[in-house]
Amino acid sequence: MARLLKEDTLKPLRTNVRMLGNLLGEVIVEQEGKSMLELEEQIRSATKRLRRRYSSSLASHLRRIIAQMDVPTMRAILRAFTIYFQLTNTAEQHHRIQRLRSYRLQPKPTAPPASLQHTFEALKRQGVTADEVAQLLSRLRVIPVFTAHPTEAMRRTVLEKHARIWNLLERTNRTTLTPEEQQAALTAIKRHITSLWQTEETRSFDITVFDEVANGLYYFKEVLYHAVSPFYRELERVAQTVYPHWNHPIPAFLRFGSWIGGDRDGNPYVTAEVTWQTLRRQSTLILDLYLQSLGELFVLRSESSRQVNVSAELIDSIESDRKRYPNAEIAVRNPAELYRTKIAFIHWKVQQQRKSLDGELSTTERPYRTSSEFIDDLRLMHRSFVQNQGGLLASGLLENLIRAAETFGFHLATLDIRQHRQVHADAMHESTQAAGIEYSNRSVEEKEAWLTEALRSNTILTIDTQQLTDMSREVFATLDVIKRAVTQIDQRAIRSYIISMTTSPVDVLELLYLLRVAERKESNHKGWVQNIGIVPLFETIKDLESAPAIMTRLYTNDAYRQHLAAQAARQEIMIGYSDSSKDGGMLHSQCNLYKVQEELSAIARRHGVDWMFFHGRGGTVGRGGGPEYQAILALPPNTINGKIKITEQGEVISLKYGRRDIAQRSLEVSVSALLTSAFSHAGKWKEEQLPAWRDLIAGIAEASYRDYRQMVYENVEFIQYFYQATPIREISRMQIGSRPAKRTELNRIEDLRAIPWVFGWMQSRHVVPGWLGVGSGIHSAVLDSSGRKYDRKKIRMLQDMYEHWPFFHAMIDNVQMTVAKADFGIAEDYAALVQPERFGRTTFENLKRAHELTRDMMLLITQQKRILDNNETLQRSIELRNPYVDPMSYIQVELLKRLRREGLSESERRELEEAMFLSINGIAAGLRNTG
């Protein structure tokens, strides 16, 4: 019966997918002819049969068909499967929201898992009081940070067409249409599919930083500005429903961050001027949205003081505005419409803020010195309504505007600055050398002592930046932009300066010193440095292991403690998942990160520091990704501290924030996980067994690290397998990001960024970063002393860990997901591209055995018959998608063969590359993963 009900809930999804697939078929016939559709169906049928029962003769026949295709035919086939997956993904996203609605439309509504309703009900059952929840909400911080890391392979114009198809699905599924209206909707969907077919899938132009900025701003303008207020309304509704006597205000704890236009580590195109223009564009967007909302509010708020009283506070504020701004353009015909009068003044003040950004007005002439004053004006009106029978009028648009202003200020999203530590070290070397001070030849300890004394005593150099190299001048230009941002736009415009590859306290103190140099340059705006938090980023395994000692030295350093005091003892620490995973394998990375967070939390607590971790997670498991709810619950207890800051990258942004309903749900999930984690009781844990669990996982992590390093780094030829058995070179030539794929021109794994490392393995269906080293690490740990048989006691312990330890459970589930997505039947075709052939075959067989061992260990721990038996939805999704992804993989292999032939003309190479880029897009859409 349960299975039947589950199937029934999927019926609307299947209906939509079938409808979209049929319309796509009609478009293919119209655009390419019936023979093309028949060829596509022939290939799809063959891959489905191969999935049911492998046949070497059928596989060879399929390869021959593809080998005989010309490039235009390949492109048409790839386009067919790519658009099919794009339509399917849109339908699945739409179905998620339909399912959430169906929960609430039931006669006895049940709250969906991870919803606020579900979470609050669970907390109340645990005995958590309303006061305890309110206290946690008062110190909560949830900060998603959008990055420009190039993992979104689809163009913005394509994503916008998907949005239009979504809207039509919404209309047809939610309303009763006449036959004529239904046909019109289907025709409109088909029109958009036709447009998709005729639109270039991949970009034929280089991506600039401003293109990335524009892409990021799209989500704020179209989605987040409109999703924040409904999220807070739902939170208020749930709190008052579950706790009937709830009388606590809901604080504004959501904040958004961005790296787009601020992350200059390894990206030479992010300059100080680019950062300033990014800040301007962000601020311009949010001010324009405020002006639009104020215009709507002006139309709605026609209430007259002749009909109902207004507060004396409102009257006084209007009189004050009239005296202070006699030249303000206020056009209110009816003088009794005091709310309209106040809104008109607010509108004018925001316009002045907008003019100051455009250089039409001096910043000293701005009516609003801070966004807090704008919020105060809005709240003043709100109070007047509430005090004068207008509580209902205060809700709606006015409250929405207040929530937006609390969240976005005048800056929209806090822009983080990130730079590599060596750039700061070079700037220090040049600055001190120009002043005749010997600094660079000192030891690390001597540098720390010199910096500490200089900062503590405020003996800061005056630097003539014209004497410096271009890179060092750029450092000081960036610091000037920071000052300009926090003094001219909003104090929250920039709050964090992140130091990549932090290796010692000197890296932090050098940046603090450079900030003080920049502050000293101008007498105006003293004290702006205290708004900037210095954030060490620990990325590699070595750096993560050094992090506790580094932070201890900083917390006990006199000069740094002065800086912390100005920051109200707040310290942000960024931990990198991607590089540590590439460095030592996913399992070792996860265990190391878990341990380091515990140690850093304890150190901060001991020194009276209010810490926050910034989790630099990628979208894929190989880069620390995975389902966010489980990921937050899997963090070590007592390390979250009521705050979480997480990077959102590439396709994850469009998946989580592409639609308003989806964005609201994503925010609910994050907040629900934080609330659940904060009030988790030790009873859920077998805490007395935790020391034994830690010992076992430590042994597994060490063995996993050893095996991973031996395969990836100690085998000097492994990098050649990667470059030949994946389309990594082609990925690096795609126009999907402004940042180079490699840190240097050397072909070493150490120099390759984590994103293309994961992207390449995902495309070739190996999915190596998500599972390599896991199976061998577990296998070696569960063997008995003879080394020939399993130790049943250790196996039972692992099974117990999986059942009771959220960290281990989430990690194993993420691994089994990547094991399921890997396909060594397809990967073998990529391996056949490797030369010499014997080397390719040997490496492939080693990886295949490692994958099979990991699969076996997952089944042993989870006690399943098949991978993902405990997640039938995901299992079925992968099984249904694979036959449609496989044709694109076969075609991609053929394209790689042709691209690697010698003697190609430039036009031949360009034609093949365009088809290759299309295959990369299609496989990414099918697997729902890039990097």
mmCIF file of N, CA, C and O in Angstrom, residues 187-249:
data_model
loop_
_atom_site.group_PDB
_atom_site.id
_atom_site.type_symbol
_atom_site.label_atom_id
_atom_site.label_comp_id
_atom_site.label_asym_id
_atom_site.label_seq_id
_atom_site.Cartn_x
_atom_site.Cartn_y
_atom_site.Cartn_z
ATOM 1 N N THR A 187 0.943 24.978 -26.422
ATOM 2 C CA THR A 187 1.572 25.653 -27.556
ATOM 3 C C THR A 187 2.679 26.588 -27.079
ATOM 4 O O THR A 187 3.754 26.673 -27.684
ATOM 5 N N ALA A 188 2.416 27.284 -25.972
ATOM 6 C CA ALA A 188 3.427 28.195 -25.423
ATOM 7 C C ALA A 188 4.658 27.415 -24.946
ATOM 8 O O ALA A 188 5.800 27.845 -25.166
ATOM 9 N N ILE A 189 4.438 26.257 -24.289
ATOM 10 C CA ILE A 189 5.572 25.432 -23.846
ATOM 11 C C ILE A 189 6.377 24.972 -25.061
ATOM 12 O O ILE A 189 7.614 25.041 -25.075
ATOM 13 N N LYS A 190 5.653 24.530 -26.087
ATOM 14 C CA LYS A 190 6.333 24.069 -27.299
ATOM 15 C C LYS A 190 7.118 25.206 -27.948
ATOM 16 O O LYS A 190 8.219 25.011 -28.475
ATOM 17 N N ARG A 191 6.584 26.407 -27.879
ATOM 18 C CA ARG A 191 7.278 27.571 -28.429
ATOM 19 C C ARG A 191 8.612 27.776 -27.717
ATOM 20 O O ARG A 191 9.641 28.045 -28.347
ATOM 21 N N HIS A 192 8.599 27.627 -26.380
ATOM 22 C CA HIS A 192 9.840 27.803 -25.619
ATOM 23 C C HIS A 192 10.825 26.664 -25.899
ATOM 24 O O HIS A 192 12.044 26.888 -25.947
ATOM 25 N N ILE A 193 10.318 25.445 -26.074
ATOM 26 C CA ILE A 193 11.201 24.323 -26.407
ATOM 27 C C ILE A 193 11.825 24.549 -27.779
ATOM 28 O O ILE A 193 13.020 24.281 -27.995
ATOM 29 N N THR A 194 11.041 25.059 -28.708
ATOM 30 C CA THR A 194 11.573 25.386 -30.035
ATOM 31 C C THR A 194 12.669 26.433 -29.924
ATOM 32 O O THR A 194 13.723 26.343 -30.577
ATOM 33 N N SER A 195 12.436 27.428 -29.080
ATOM 34 C CA SER A 195 13.447 28.466 -28.871
ATOM 35 C C SER A 195 14.710 27.879 -28.254
ATOM 36 O O SER A 195 15.826 28.241 -28.640
ATOM 37 N N LEU A 196 14.546 26.950 -27.298
ATOM 38 C CA LEU A 196 15.701 26.264 -26.721
ATOM 39 C C LEU A 196 16.488 25.545 -27.810
ATOM 40 O O LEU A 196 17.728 25.585 -27.830
ATOM 41 N N TRP A 197 15.777 24.884 -28.718
ATOM 42 C CA TRP A 197 16.442 24.142 -29.780
ATOM 43 C C TRP A 197 17.254 25.081 -30.678
ATOM 44 O O TRP A 197 18.339 24.726 -31.138
ATOM 45 N N GLN A 198 16.739 26.270 -30.884
ATOM 46 C CA GLN A 198 17.394 27.189 -31.797
ATOM 47 C C GLN A 198 18.373 28.143 -31.100
ATOM 48 O O GLN A 198 18.962 29.012 -31.744
ATOM 49 N N THR A 199 18.537 27.975 -29.781
ATOM 50 C CA THR A 199 19.455 28.818 -29.009
ATOM 51 C C THR A 199 20.775 28.092 -28.802
ATOM 52 O O THR A 199 20.794 26.891 -28.552
ATOM 53 N N GLU A 200 21.890 28.829 -28.900
ATOM 54 C CA GLU A 200 23.192 28.229 -28.629
ATOM 55 C C GLU A 200 23.257 27.783 -27.176
ATOM 56 O O GLU A 200 23.032 28.573 -26.266
ATOM 57 N N GLU A 201 23.584 26.502 -26.990
ATOM 58 C CA GLU A 201 23.670 25.954 -25.635
ATOM 59 C C GLU A 201 24.868 26.514 -24.878
ATOM 60 O O GLU A 201 24.790 26.785 -23.693
ATOM 61 N N THR A 202 25.981 26.596 -25.566
ATOM 62 C CA THR A 202 27.210 27.029 -24.912
ATOM 63 C C THR A 202 27.570 28.439 -25.348
ATOM 64 O O THR A 202 27.138 28.904 -26.401
ATOM 65 N N ARG A 203 28.358 29.109 -24.538
ATOM 66 C CA ARG A 203 28.729 30.488 -24.824
ATOM 67 C C ARG A 203 29.820 30.534 -25.882
ATOM 68 O O ARG A 203 30.796 29.780 -25.819
ATOM 69 N N SER A 204 29.666 31.424 -26.829
ATOM 70 C CA SER A 204 30.682 31.613 -27.860
ATOM 71 C C SER A 204 31.533 32.842 -27.548
ATOM 72 O O SER A 204 32.187 33.380 -28.416
ATOM 73 N N PHE A 205 31.476 33.283 -26.292
ATOM 74 C CA PHE A 205 32.240 34.469 -25.888
ATOM 75 C C PHE A 205 32.869 34.204 -24.532
ATOM 76 O O PHE A 205 32.408 33.347 -23.775
ATOM 77 N N ASP A 206 33.946 34.916 -24.242
ATOM 78 C CA ASP A 206 34.619 34.764 -22.953
ATOM 79 C C ASP A 206 33.781 35.389 -21.849
ATOM 80 O O ASP A 206 33.213 36.469 -22.017
ATOM 81 N N ILE A 207 33.729 34.710 -20.723
ATOM 82 C CA ILE A 207 33.003 35.218 -19.564
ATOM 83 C C ILE A 207 33.862 36.234 -18.827
ATOM 84 O O ILE A 207 35.035 35.981 -18.533
ATOM 85 N N THR A 208 33.317 37.381 -18.544
ATOM 86 C CA THR A 208 34.007 38.388 -17.740
ATOM 87 C C THR A 208 33.487 38.333 -16.311
ATOM 88 O O THR A 208 32.457 37.709 -16.028
ATOM 89 N N VAL A 209 34.207 39.002 -15.425
ATOM 90 C CA VAL A 209 33.749 39.071 -14.039
ATOM 91 C C VAL A 209 32.374 39.732 -13.972
ATOM 92 O O VAL A 209 31.495 39.314 -13.202
ATOM 93 N N PHE A 210 32.153 40.751 -14.808
ATOM 94 C CA PHE A 210 30.856 41.445 -14.774
ATOM 95 C C PHE A 210 29.723 40.564 -15.301
ATOM 96 O O PHE A 210 28.567 40.732 -14.892
ATOM 97 N N ASP A 211 30.039 39.625 -16.194
ATOM 98 C CA ASP A 211 29.027 38.639 -16.586
ATOM 99 C C ASP A 211 28.634 37.796 -15.378
ATOM 100 O O ASP A 211 27.457 37.504 -15.155
ATOM 101 N N GLU A 212 29.630 37.403 -14.593
ATOM 102 C CA GLU A 212 29.364 36.616 -13.392
ATOM 103 C C GLU A 212 28.566 37.435 -12.380
ATOM 104 O O GLU A 212 27.660 36.908 -11.712
ATOM 105 N N VAL A 213 28.911 38.712 -12.261
ATOM 106 C CA VAL A 213 28.169 39.597 -11.359
ATOM 107 C C VAL A 213 26.708 39.679 -11.798
ATOM 108 O O VAL A 213 25.783 39.557 -10.981
ATOM 109 N N ALA A 214 26.480 39.862 -13.096
ATOM 110 C CA ALA A 214 25.110 39.958 -13.616
ATOM 111 C C ALA A 214 24.334 38.677 -13.351
ATOM 112 O O ALA A 214 23.148 38.715 -12.985
ATOM 113 N N ASN A 215 24.996 37.532 -13.515
ATOM 114 C CA ASN A 215 24.325 36.262 -13.234
ATOM 115 C C ASN A 215 23.916 36.166 -11.768
ATOM 116 O O ASN A 215 22.816 35.714 -11.441
ATOM 117 N N GLY A 216 24.833 36.586 -10.877
ATOM 118 C CA GLY A 216 24.508 36.542 -9.446
ATOM 119 C C GLY A 216 23.382 37.490 -9.089
ATOM 120 O O GLY A 216 22.493 37.140 -8.295
ATOM 121 N N LEU A 217 23.389 38.697 -9.672
ATOM 122 C CA LEU A 217 22.355 39.683 -9.368
ATOM 123 C C LEU A 217 20.965 39.206 -9.807
ATOM 124 O O LEU A 217 19.959 39.586 -9.210
ATOM 125 N N TYR A 218 20.916 38.382 -10.838
ATOM 126 C CA TYR A 218 19.637 37.847 -11.313
ATOM 127 C C TYR A 218 18.874 37.174 -10.172
ATOM 128 O O TYR A 218 17.665 37.369 -10.014
ATOM 129 N N TYR A 219 19.571 36.360 -9.375
ATOM 130 C CA TYR A 219 18.909 35.620 -8.291
ATOM 131 C C TYR A 219 18.388 36.557 -7.204
ATOM 132 O O TYR A 219 17.339 36.303 -6.612
ATOM 133 N N PHE A 220 19.122 37.633 -6.936
ATOM 134 C CA PHE A 220 18.657 38.588 -5.932
ATOM 135 C C PHE A 220 17.443 39.358 -6.435
ATOM 136 O O PHE A 220 16.462 39.532 -5.699
ATOM 137 N N LYS A 221 17.482 39.782 -7.681
ATOM 138 C CA LYS A 221 16.394 40.589 -8.224
ATOM 139 C C LYS A 221 15.119 39.773 -8.414
ATOM 140 O O LYS A 221 14.022 40.194 -8.017
ATOM 141 N N GLU A 222 15.252 38.596 -9.024
ATOM 142 C CA GLU A 222 14.077 37.817 -9.405
ATOM 143 C C GLU A 222 13.575 36.896 -8.302
ATOM 144 O O GLU A 222 12.402 36.515 -8.302
ATOM 145 N N VAL A 223 14.460 36.523 -7.372
ATOM 146 C CA VAL A 223 14.071 35.477 -6.412
ATOM 147 C C VAL A 223 14.191 35.945 -4.960
ATOM 148 O O VAL A 223 13.197 36.040 -4.236
ATOM 149 N N LEU A 224 15.405 36.224 -4.513
ATOM 150 C CA LEU A 224 15.642 36.384 -3.078
ATOM 151 C C LEU A 224 14.949 37.604 -2.489
ATOM 152 O O LEU A 224 14.462 37.548 -1.348
ATOM 153 N N TYR A 225 14.911 38.702 -3.221
ATOM 154 C CA TYR A 225 14.232 39.896 -2.706
ATOM 155 C C TYR A 225 12.777 39.585 -2.373
ATOM 156 O O TYR A 225 12.201 40.143 -1.432
ATOM 157 N N HIS A 226 12.184 38.669 -3.111
ATOM 158 C CA HIS A 226 10.772 38.318 -2.938
ATOM 159 C C HIS A 226 10.564 37.102 -2.034
ATOM 160 O O HIS A 226 9.438 36.831 -1.628
ATOM 161 N N ALA A 227 11.636 36.350 -1.751
ATOM 162 C CA ALA A 227 11.494 35.113 -0.973
ATOM 163 C C ALA A 227 11.736 35.312 0.516
ATOM 164 O O ALA A 227 11.270 34.511 1.333
ATOM 165 N N VAL A 228 12.465 36.363 0.885
ATOM 166 C CA VAL A 228 12.850 36.553 2.284
ATOM 167 C C VAL A 228 11.643 36.799 3.182
ATOM 168 O O VAL A 228 11.492 36.168 4.242
ATOM 169 N N SER A 229 10.761 37.710 2.777
ATOM 170 C CA SER A 229 9.610 38.039 3.629
ATOM 171 C C SER A 229 8.665 36.847 3.826
ATOM 172 O O SER A 229 8.226 36.593 4.959
ATOM 173 N N PRO A 230 8.319 36.092 2.770
ATOM 174 C CA PRO A 230 7.490 34.893 2.993
ATOM 175 C C PRO A 230 8.147 33.890 3.935
ATOM 176 O O PRO A 230 7.446 33.232 4.712
ATOM 177 N N PHE A 231 9.487 33.802 3.877
ATOM 178 C CA PHE A 231 10.177 32.907 4.807
ATOM 179 C C PHE A 231 9.926 33.348 6.249
ATOM 180 O O PHE A 231 9.587 32.538 7.115
ATOM 181 N N TYR A 232 10.103 34.638 6.530
ATOM 182 C CA TYR A 232 9.904 35.133 7.892
ATOM 183 C C TYR A 232 8.439 35.013 8.317
ATOM 184 O O TYR A 232 8.146 34.710 9.486
ATOM 185 N N ARG A 233 7.517 35.240 7.395
ATOM 186 C CA ARG A 233 6.092 35.094 7.737
ATOM 187 C C ARG A 233 5.767 33.660 8.119
ATOM 188 O O ARG A 233 5.017 33.419 9.067
ATOM 189 N N GLU A 234 6.354 32.718 7.380
ATOM 190 C CA GLU A 234 6.133 31.309 7.710
ATOM 191 C C GLU A 234 6.729 30.986 9.075
ATOM 192 O O GLU A 234 6.123 30.261 9.873
ATOM 193 N N LEU A 235 7.893 31.535 9.369
ATOM 194 C CA LEU A 235 8.520 31.306 10.677
ATOM 195 C C LEU A 235 7.645 31.862 11.791
ATOM 196 O O LEU A 235 7.442 31.208 12.833
ATOM 197 N N GLU A 236 7.108 33.062 11.612
ATOM 198 C CA GLU A 236 6.217 33.653 12.615
ATOM 199 C C GLU A 236 4.953 32.825 12.780
ATOM 200 O O GLU A 236 4.491 32.583 13.908
ATOM 201 N N ARG A 237 4.372 32.384 11.658
ATOM 202 C CA ARG A 237 3.146 31.577 11.716
ATOM 203 C C ARG A 237 3.380 30.275 12.478
ATOM 204 O O ARG A 237 2.592 29.896 13.355
ATOM 205 N N VAL A 238 4.485 29.618 12.175
ATOM 206 C CA VAL A 238 4.796 28.339 12.819
ATOM 207 C C VAL A 238 5.036 28.533 14.313
ATOM 208 O O VAL A 238 4.513 27.775 15.147
ATOM 209 N N ALA A 239 5.814 29.553 14.671
ATOM 210 C CA ALA A 239 6.108 29.802 16.083
ATOM 211 C C ALA A 239 4.825 30.047 16.879
ATOM 212 O O ALA A 239 4.641 29.511 17.981
ATOM 213 N N GLN A 240 3.909 30.832 16.311
ATOM 214 C CA GLN A 240 2.657 31.159 17.002
ATOM 215 C C GLN A 240 1.681 29.983 17.017
ATOM 216 O O GLN A 240 0.851 29.876 17.916
ATOM 217 N N THR A 241 1.796 29.106 16.014
ATOM 218 C CA THR A 241 0.915 27.926 15.966
ATOM 219 C C THR A 241 1.362 26.867 16.960
ATOM 220 O O THR A 241 0.557 26.315 17.717
ATOM 221 N N VAL A 242 2.655 26.584 16.963
ATOM 222 C CA VAL A 242 3.187 25.522 17.828
ATOM 223 C C VAL A 242 3.239 25.987 19.279
ATOM 224 O O VAL A 242 2.960 25.219 20.205
ATOM 225 N N TYR A 243 3.592 27.262 19.485
ATOM 226 C CA TYR A 243 3.631 27.835 20.830
ATOM 227 C C TYR A 243 2.566 28.937 20.896
ATOM 228 O O TYR A 243 2.845 30.107 20.569
ATOM 229 N N PRO A 244 1.330 28.603 21.269
ATOM 230 C CA PRO A 244 0.206 29.565 21.211
ATOM 231 C C PRO A 244 0.454 30.859 21.975
ATOM 232 O O PRO A 244 -0.115 31.896 21.637
ATOM 233 N N HIS A 245 1.299 30.830 22.998
ATOM 234 C CA HIS A 245 1.556 32.041 23.785
ATOM 235 C C HIS A 245 2.853 32.726 23.360
ATOM 236 O O HIS A 245 3.416 33.529 24.118
ATOM 237 N N TRP A 246 3.316 32.420 22.178
ATOM 238 C CA TRP A 246 4.547 33.034 21.665
ATOM 239 C C TRP A 246 4.391 34.552 21.590
ATOM 240 O O TRP A 246 3.464 35.064 20.985
ATOM 241 N N ASN A 247 5.301 35.278 22.209
ATOM 242 C CA ASN A 247 5.222 36.746 22.175
ATOM 243 C C ASN A 247 6.590 37.375 21.912
ATOM 244 O O ASN A 247 6.875 38.484 22.364
ATOM 245 N N HIS A 248 7.413 36.645 21.190
ATOM 246 C CA HIS A 248 8.768 37.116 20.911
ATOM 247 C C HIS A 248 8.865 37.636 19.483
ATOM 248 O O HIS A 248 8.322 37.028 18.564
ATOM 249 N N PRO A 249 9.566 38.749 19.274
ATOM 250 C CA PRO A 249 9.802 39.194 17.890
ATOM 251 C C PRO A 249 10.760 38.239 17.193
ATOM 252 O O PRO A 249 11.638 37.651 17.826
#
